[in-house]
Amino acid sequence: MNRRKFLTSSICGAASVAVASSGASLFTSCAEAKKPAPELRLSFQEGTAPGKNLNEKLDYMENMGIVGFEPGGWNLANRVDEIKNALAGRNIKVSAICAGFKGFILAEDPQVKAEFDSTMRDIIAAAGEIGSTGVIMVPAFNWQSPCKPHTLETREYLCEQMHELGEYALKHNTTVILEPLNRREAHYLRLVSDAAAICRDSKSAGVKCMGDFWHMQEDTSDYAAFLSAGKEYLQHVHIASRGNRIMPGEDGELDNYVGGFRALKEMDYPYYVSFECGCKGEREQTLKAAVELIRAQWEQA
Ligand code: MG
């Protein structure tokens, strides 16, 4: 018997002695001592569920037990009422906002940077109104240029800028979420642990990060990657098949998420695992199979 098991059984044993005279149930006392397994909160992006309009998509999601909705950030300020009304009375909340801003934060051109600043702030304000956990952003894609060079000064600049953005997001009851990509898409941020270190060094509780199972190709372990960010910084997760970014399960044995899920369970991850993927087969079939696969792997983890 290891120390933890011994302590648990000792606590239950002590409880049984204590409750014997009061007549309370021993089962209740032991059940209270055991921590419940964290819940898997699944989310879909707007394009994931079939349906002719937002309400049809949300009906479909509700029937599947999907509890998160991740809209894109483009035009979000004009969609606040539409989204609020569509979610009213449902067991679905906004999980995160996926980008949608213009420009980029590491732009050399001041005009492009100013465009980022104003459009990103509009999205953050709208995200707060609809109760989103945060707004996802990438510091720079490979195709975005001219971009600040990959130097120590640029990292310091990014941390300063993220601090300002994070503080702005906190005022709007939301956060900004850095998303690491893979080297084919972004040279700058490619590891969950690197994103988490930028969160830490930005010195704002409004700066968070996420992991995307599709992009996490340079993290050598999903488990270690999520734990490196931990509950303090990990605010969102994207999921897709791991070979071709289609529906989880469509790439067969490659689509193993158990290690990552184990980390999420160990850290009591309270946020969402959100579908960001295409689809090769018939959507309704692959989607149903994907949700079943993910739920089974979560149980297994
Ligand atoms: Mg993603």
Tab-separated table of C-alpha atoms and ligand atoms in Angstrom:
chain	number	residue	atom	x	y	z
A	1	MET	CA	0.000	0.000	0.000
A	2	ASN	CA	1.502	3.348	-0.975
A	3	ARG	CA	1.339	6.392	1.264
A	4	ARG	CA	-1.528	8.017	-0.638
A	5	LYS	CA	-3.709	4.893	-0.575
A	6	PHE	CA	-2.883	4.396	3.085
A	7	LEU	CA	-3.894	7.970	3.917
A	8	THR	CA	-7.142	7.670	1.921
A	9	SER	CA	-8.116	4.417	3.618
A	10	SER	CA	-7.084	5.834	6.981
A	11	ILE	CA	-9.320	8.865	6.424
A	12	CYS	CA	-12.238	6.634	5.438
A	13	GLY	CA	-11.506	4.318	8.341
A	14	ALA	CA	-11.431	7.231	10.776
A	15	ALA	CA	-14.659	8.545	9.271
A	16	SER	CA	-16.378	5.187	9.763
A	17	VAL	CA	-15.477	5.205	13.440
A	18	ALA	CA	-16.586	8.812	13.815
A	19	VAL	CA	-19.938	8.319	12.075
A	20	ALA	CA	-20.744	4.961	13.709
A	21	SER	CA	-22.369	6.667	16.684
A	22	SER	CA	-24.108	9.359	14.613
A	23	GLY	CA	-25.701	6.828	12.278
A	24	ALA	CA	-24.496	8.627	9.111
A	25	SER	CA	-23.574	6.519	6.089
A	26	LEU	CA	-20.004	5.336	5.715
A	27	PHE	CA	-20.480	5.389	1.935
A	28	THR	CA	-21.195	9.105	1.990
A	29	SER	CA	-18.013	9.810	3.934
A	30	CYS	CA	-15.794	7.763	1.595
A	31	ALA	CA	-17.471	9.176	-1.510
A	32	GLU	CA	-16.717	12.667	-0.239
A	33	ALA	CA	-13.055	11.784	0.262
A	34	LYS	CA	-12.714	10.596	-3.370
A	35	LYS	CA	-12.232	13.345	-5.967
A	36	PRO	CA	-14.658	13.110	-8.905
A	37	ALA	CA	-13.111	12.674	-12.373
A	38	PRO	CA	-13.033	15.973	-14.294
A	39	GLU	CA	-15.688	16.373	-16.946
A	40	LEU	CA	-14.858	16.453	-20.660
A	41	ARG	CA	-16.292	19.649	-22.107
A	42	LEU	CA	-16.518	19.360	-25.877
A	43	SER	CA	-16.918	22.378	-28.137
A	44	PHE	CA	-17.489	22.892	-31.870
A	45	GLN	CA	-16.390	25.721	-34.103
A	46	GLU	CA	-19.189	27.291	-36.103
A	47	GLY	CA	-18.451	25.277	-39.248
A	48	THR	CA	-18.318	21.888	-37.493
A	49	ALA	CA	-21.979	20.952	-36.971
A	50	PRO	CA	-24.366	20.554	-39.904
A	51	GLY	CA	-27.256	23.018	-40.072
A	52	LYS	CA	-28.559	25.824	-42.250
A	53	ASN	CA	-28.251	28.472	-39.542
A	54	LEU	CA	-26.815	29.003	-36.073
A	55	ASN	CA	-29.914	27.714	-34.261
A	56	GLU	CA	-29.983	24.485	-36.260
A	57	LYS	CA	-26.290	23.948	-35.540
A	58	LEU	CA	-26.807	24.576	-31.825
A	59	ASP	CA	-29.796	22.174	-31.752
A	60	TYR	CA	-27.596	19.518	-33.345
A	61	MET	CA	-24.800	20.199	-30.827
A	62	GLU	CA	-27.170	20.076	-27.873
A	63	ASN	CA	-28.447	16.671	-28.963
A	64	MET	CA	-24.856	15.409	-28.941
A	65	GLY	CA	-24.082	16.846	-25.507
A	66	ILE	CA	-21.674	19.444	-26.892
A	67	VAL	CA	-21.384	22.260	-24.323
A	68	GLY	CA	-19.074	24.787	-26.023
A	69	PHE	CA	-19.380	26.947	-29.122
A	70	GLU	CA	-16.350	28.617	-30.753
A	71	PRO	CA	-17.281	31.310	-33.267
A	72	GLY	CA	-14.756	33.181	-35.417
A	73	GLY	CA	-13.880	36.722	-34.373
A	74	TRP	CA	-14.577	38.407	-37.687
A	75	ASN	CA	-17.560	40.810	-37.376
A	76	LEU	CA	-18.106	39.619	-33.783
A	77	ALA	CA	-19.113	43.064	-32.471
A	78	ASN	CA	-22.121	42.968	-34.827
A	79	ARG	CA	-23.077	39.436	-33.768
A	80	VAL	CA	-23.277	39.887	-29.986
A	81	ASP	CA	-27.099	39.924	-29.846
A	82	GLU	CA	-27.454	37.115	-32.399
A	83	ILE	CA	-25.127	34.840	-30.400
A	84	LYS	CA	-26.595	35.794	-27.007
A	85	ASN	CA	-30.129	35.076	-28.244
A	86	ALA	CA	-29.152	31.799	-29.894
A	87	LEU	CA	-27.484	30.551	-26.676
A	88	ALA	CA	-30.218	31.718	-24.292
A	89	GLY	CA	-31.744	28.787	-22.384
A	90	ARG	CA	-29.257	26.272	-23.793
A	91	ASN	CA	-26.583	24.262	-22.008
A	92	ILE	CA	-23.948	25.665	-24.401
A	93	LYS	CA	-21.526	28.492	-23.655
A	94	VAL	CA	-19.003	30.357	-25.787
A	95	SER	CA	-15.793	28.365	-25.373
A	96	ALA	CA	-13.422	30.779	-27.118
A	97	ILE	CA	-13.278	33.161	-30.062
A	98	CYS	CA	-11.075	32.066	-32.944
A	99	ALA	CA	-8.970	35.025	-34.149
A	100	GLY	CA	-10.732	37.134	-36.845
A	101	PHE	CA	-8.641	40.303	-36.410
A	102	LYS	CA	-6.753	42.159	-39.155
A	103	GLY	CA	-2.985	42.723	-39.155
A	104	PHE	CA	-0.703	40.994	-36.630
A	105	ILE	CA	1.036	41.862	-33.395
A	106	LEU	CA	4.633	41.401	-34.658
A	107	ALA	CA	4.138	43.515	-37.792
A	108	GLU	CA	7.010	45.842	-38.709
A	109	ASP	CA	4.640	48.182	-40.527
A	110	PRO	CA	3.034	50.508	-37.919
A	111	GLN	CA	-0.177	50.664	-39.946
A	112	VAL	CA	-0.544	46.886	-39.946
A	113	LYS	CA	0.174	46.802	-36.202
A	114	ALA	CA	-2.399	49.576	-35.596
A	115	GLU	CA	-4.951	47.581	-37.562
A	116	PHE	CA	-4.286	44.606	-35.296
A	117	ASP	CA	-4.595	46.743	-32.159
A	118	SER	CA	-7.969	48.210	-33.053
A	119	THR	CA	-9.613	45.105	-34.547
A	120	MET	CA	-8.317	42.801	-31.789
A	121	ARG	CA	-9.635	45.145	-29.081
A	122	ASP	CA	-13.071	45.254	-30.732
A	123	ILE	CA	-13.155	41.443	-30.742
A	124	ILE	CA	-12.004	41.245	-27.101
A	125	ALA	CA	-14.780	43.617	-25.989
A	126	ALA	CA	-17.409	41.578	-27.874
A	127	ALA	CA	-15.936	38.315	-26.534
A	128	GLY	CA	-16.413	39.601	-22.985
A	129	GLU	CA	-20.044	40.468	-23.698
A	130	ILE	CA	-20.850	36.929	-24.802
A	131	GLY	CA	-18.949	35.307	-21.916
A	132	SER	CA	-16.044	33.831	-23.877
A	133	THR	CA	-13.093	32.379	-21.957
A	134	GLY	CA	-10.798	34.248	-24.360
A	135	VAL	CA	-9.770	35.300	-27.868
A	136	ILE	CA	-7.282	33.083	-29.702
A	137	MET	CA	-4.350	34.729	-31.498
A	138	VAL	CA	-1.156	33.796	-33.326
A	139	PRO	CA	1.739	36.317	-33.068
A	140	ALA	CA	2.728	35.880	-36.745
A	141	PHE	CA	2.139	33.373	-39.534
A	142	ASN	CA	5.019	32.574	-41.914
A	143	TRP	CA	3.204	34.353	-44.747
A	144	GLN	CA	2.862	37.600	-42.790
A	145	SER	CA	5.648	40.041	-43.623
A	146	PRO	CA	7.443	42.232	-42.945
A	147	CYS	CA	7.631	40.670	-39.513
A	148	LYS	CA	9.861	41.616	-36.585
A	149	PRO	CA	12.953	39.358	-36.470
A	150	HIS	CA	13.096	36.350	-34.154
A	151	THR	CA	15.313	37.995	-31.535
A	152	LEU	CA	15.398	38.548	-27.789
A	153	GLU	CA	14.229	42.137	-28.327
A	154	THR	CA	11.200	40.888	-30.262
A	155	ARG	CA	10.304	38.513	-27.451
A	156	GLU	CA	10.514	41.354	-24.922
A	157	TYR	CA	8.384	43.503	-27.202
A	158	LEU	CA	5.825	40.691	-27.538
A	159	CYS	CA	5.631	40.259	-23.749
A	160	GLU	CA	5.068	44.009	-23.292
A	161	GLN	CA	2.393	44.072	-25.960
A	162	MET	CA	0.720	40.952	-24.576
A	163	HIS	CA	0.704	42.527	-21.117
A	164	GLU	CA	-1.287	45.495	-22.433
A	165	LEU	CA	-3.655	43.254	-24.342
A	166	GLY	CA	-4.111	40.941	-21.351
A	167	GLU	CA	-4.938	43.825	-19.038
A	168	TYR	CA	-7.433	45.151	-21.587
A	169	ALA	CA	-9.019	41.697	-21.830
A	170	LEU	CA	-9.330	41.417	-18.020
A	171	LYS	CA	-11.262	44.706	-17.967
A	172	HIS	CA	-13.699	43.032	-20.361
A	173	ASN	CA	-13.908	39.830	-18.255
A	174	THR	CA	-12.063	37.710	-20.781
A	175	THR	CA	-8.506	36.788	-21.815
A	176	VAL	CA	-6.223	36.562	-24.837
A	177	ILE	CA	-5.054	33.052	-25.745
A	178	LEU	CA	-1.749	32.475	-27.558
A	179	GLU	CA	-1.865	29.554	-29.982
A	180	PRO	CA	1.413	27.831	-30.923
A	181	LEU	CA	1.452	26.409	-34.478
A	182	ASN	CA	3.868	24.119	-36.296
A	183	ARG	CA	6.923	25.233	-38.253
A	184	ARG	CA	5.193	24.986	-41.616
A	185	GLU	CA	2.738	27.673	-40.532
A	186	ALA	CA	4.678	29.832	-38.076
A	187	HIS	CA	8.352	30.161	-37.286
A	188	TYR	CA	7.751	32.096	-34.090
A	189	LEU	CA	5.672	30.117	-31.612
A	190	ARG	CA	5.717	26.318	-31.992
A	191	LEU	CA	5.613	24.814	-28.487
A	192	VAL	CA	2.953	24.923	-25.797
A	193	SER	CA	5.684	25.379	-23.169
A	194	ASP	CA	7.104	28.363	-25.090
A	195	ALA	CA	3.641	29.959	-25.206
A	196	ALA	CA	3.232	29.312	-21.461
A	197	ALA	CA	6.585	31.002	-20.755
A	198	ILE	CA	5.418	34.057	-22.713
A	199	CYS	CA	2.210	34.086	-20.613
A	200	ARG	CA	4.323	34.034	-17.448
A	201	ASP	CA	6.688	36.766	-18.672
A	202	SER	CA	3.822	38.968	-19.882
A	203	LYS	CA	2.877	39.407	-16.220
A	204	SER	CA	-0.848	39.661	-16.808
A	205	ALA	CA	-3.484	37.172	-15.660
A	206	GLY	CA	-5.283	38.018	-18.902
A	207	VAL	CA	-2.610	36.328	-21.051
A	208	LYS	CA	-3.202	32.590	-21.537
A	209	CYS	CA	-2.229	29.891	-24.017
A	210	MET	CA	-3.642	26.772	-25.620
A	211	GLY	CA	-2.631	23.554	-27.322
A	212	ASP	CA	-3.893	22.282	-30.667
A	213	PHE	CA	-3.442	18.511	-31.116
A	214	TRP	CA	-2.977	19.085	-34.850
A	215	HIS	CA	-0.209	21.671	-34.443
A	216	MET	CA	1.517	19.929	-31.534
A	217	GLN	CA	4.068	18.200	-33.728
A	218	GLU	CA	7.172	19.705	-32.130
A	219	ASP	CA	6.077	19.050	-28.568
A	220	THR	CA	7.615	15.611	-27.980
A	221	SER	CA	4.851	14.642	-25.533
A	222	ASP	CA	1.234	15.828	-25.439
A	223	TYR	CA	1.174	14.965	-21.740
A	224	ALA	CA	4.269	17.028	-20.901
A	225	ALA	CA	3.183	19.883	-23.179
A	226	PHE	CA	-0.151	20.387	-21.421
A	227	LEU	CA	1.375	19.960	-17.978
A	228	SER	CA	4.077	22.511	-18.814
A	229	ALA	CA	1.334	25.111	-19.269
A	230	GLY	CA	-0.701	23.734	-16.389
A	231	LYS	CA	-3.918	25.075	-14.978
A	232	GLU	CA	-2.432	28.545	-14.588
A	233	TYR	CA	-1.894	29.142	-18.314
A	234	LEU	CA	-3.731	26.492	-20.369
A	235	GLN	CA	-7.079	28.007	-21.348
A	236	HIS	CA	-8.204	26.128	-24.463
A	237	VAL	CA	-7.539	23.018	-26.586
A	238	HIS	CA	-8.182	22.373	-30.290
A	239	ILE	CA	-8.618	18.885	-31.675
A	240	ALA	CA	-8.433	17.403	-35.188
A	241	SER	CA	-7.169	14.199	-36.770
A	242	ARG	CA	-3.382	14.073	-36.539
A	243	GLY	CA	-2.388	13.229	-40.093
A	244	ASN	CA	-4.552	15.446	-42.273
A	245	ARG	CA	-6.438	17.761	-39.892
A	246	ILE	CA	-9.767	16.131	-40.656
A	247	MET	CA	-12.268	14.602	-38.226
A	248	PRO	CA	-10.664	12.882	-35.190
A	249	GLY	CA	-10.608	9.177	-36.056
A	250	GLU	CA	-10.341	9.693	-39.826
A	251	ASP	CA	-6.564	9.181	-39.607
A	252	GLY	CA	-6.920	5.852	-37.802
A	253	GLU	CA	-4.290	4.941	-35.225
A	254	LEU	CA	-2.579	8.320	-35.524
A	255	ASP	CA	-5.548	9.821	-33.712
A	256	ASN	CA	-4.478	9.080	-30.184
A	257	TYR	CA	-5.169	11.806	-27.634
A	258	VAL	CA	-4.900	9.726	-24.463
A	259	GLY	CA	-1.602	11.204	-23.192
A	260	GLY	CA	-2.878	14.766	-23.585
A	261	PHE	CA	-6.201	13.901	-21.985
A	262	ARG	CA	-4.432	12.308	-19.033
A	263	ALA	CA	-2.631	15.610	-18.391
A	264	LEU	CA	-5.921	17.531	-18.663
A	265	LYS	CA	-7.549	15.190	-16.165
A	266	GLU	CA	-4.613	15.373	-13.761
A	267	MET	CA	-4.657	19.157	-13.784
A	268	ASP	CA	-8.463	19.339	-13.410
A	269	TYR	CA	-8.633	21.300	-16.653
A	270	PRO	CA	-11.893	23.260	-16.428
A	271	TYR	CA	-12.106	24.585	-20.007
A	272	TYR	CA	-12.978	23.132	-23.430
A	273	VAL	CA	-11.670	20.715	-26.059
A	274	SER	CA	-12.882	22.272	-29.296
A	275	PHE	CA	-13.149	20.774	-32.781
A	276	GLU	CA	-11.076	22.668	-35.366
A	277	CYS	CA	-10.910	20.345	-38.318
A	278	GLY	CA	-12.080	19.469	-41.786
A	279	CYS	CA	-13.874	16.295	-42.770
A	280	LYS	CA	-13.209	13.668	-45.426
A	281	GLY	CA	-16.190	11.326	-45.068
A	282	GLU	CA	-19.879	12.019	-44.653
A	283	ARG	CA	-20.047	14.742	-41.990
A	284	GLU	CA	-22.824	13.435	-39.754
A	285	GLN	CA	-21.244	9.962	-39.591
A	286	THR	CA	-17.647	11.086	-39.026
A	287	LEU	CA	-18.712	13.687	-36.472
A	288	LYS	CA	-20.671	11.150	-34.423
A	289	ALA	CA	-17.777	8.669	-34.594
A	290	ALA	CA	-15.293	11.400	-33.626
A	291	VAL	CA	-17.262	12.395	-30.530
A	292	GLU	CA	-17.539	8.726	-29.506
A	293	LEU	CA	-13.798	8.189	-30.036
A	294	ILE	CA	-12.865	11.250	-28.004
A	295	ARG	CA	-15.199	10.316	-25.152
A	296	ALA	CA	-13.804	6.767	-25.084
A	297	GLN	CA	-10.203	8.042	-25.016
A	298	TRP	CA	-11.074	10.500	-22.242
A	299	GLU	CA	-12.422	7.600	-20.180
A	300	GLN	CA	-9.304	5.593	-20.945
A	301	ALA	CA	-6.912	8.415	-19.955
B	1	MG	MG	-6.002	25.656	-33.759
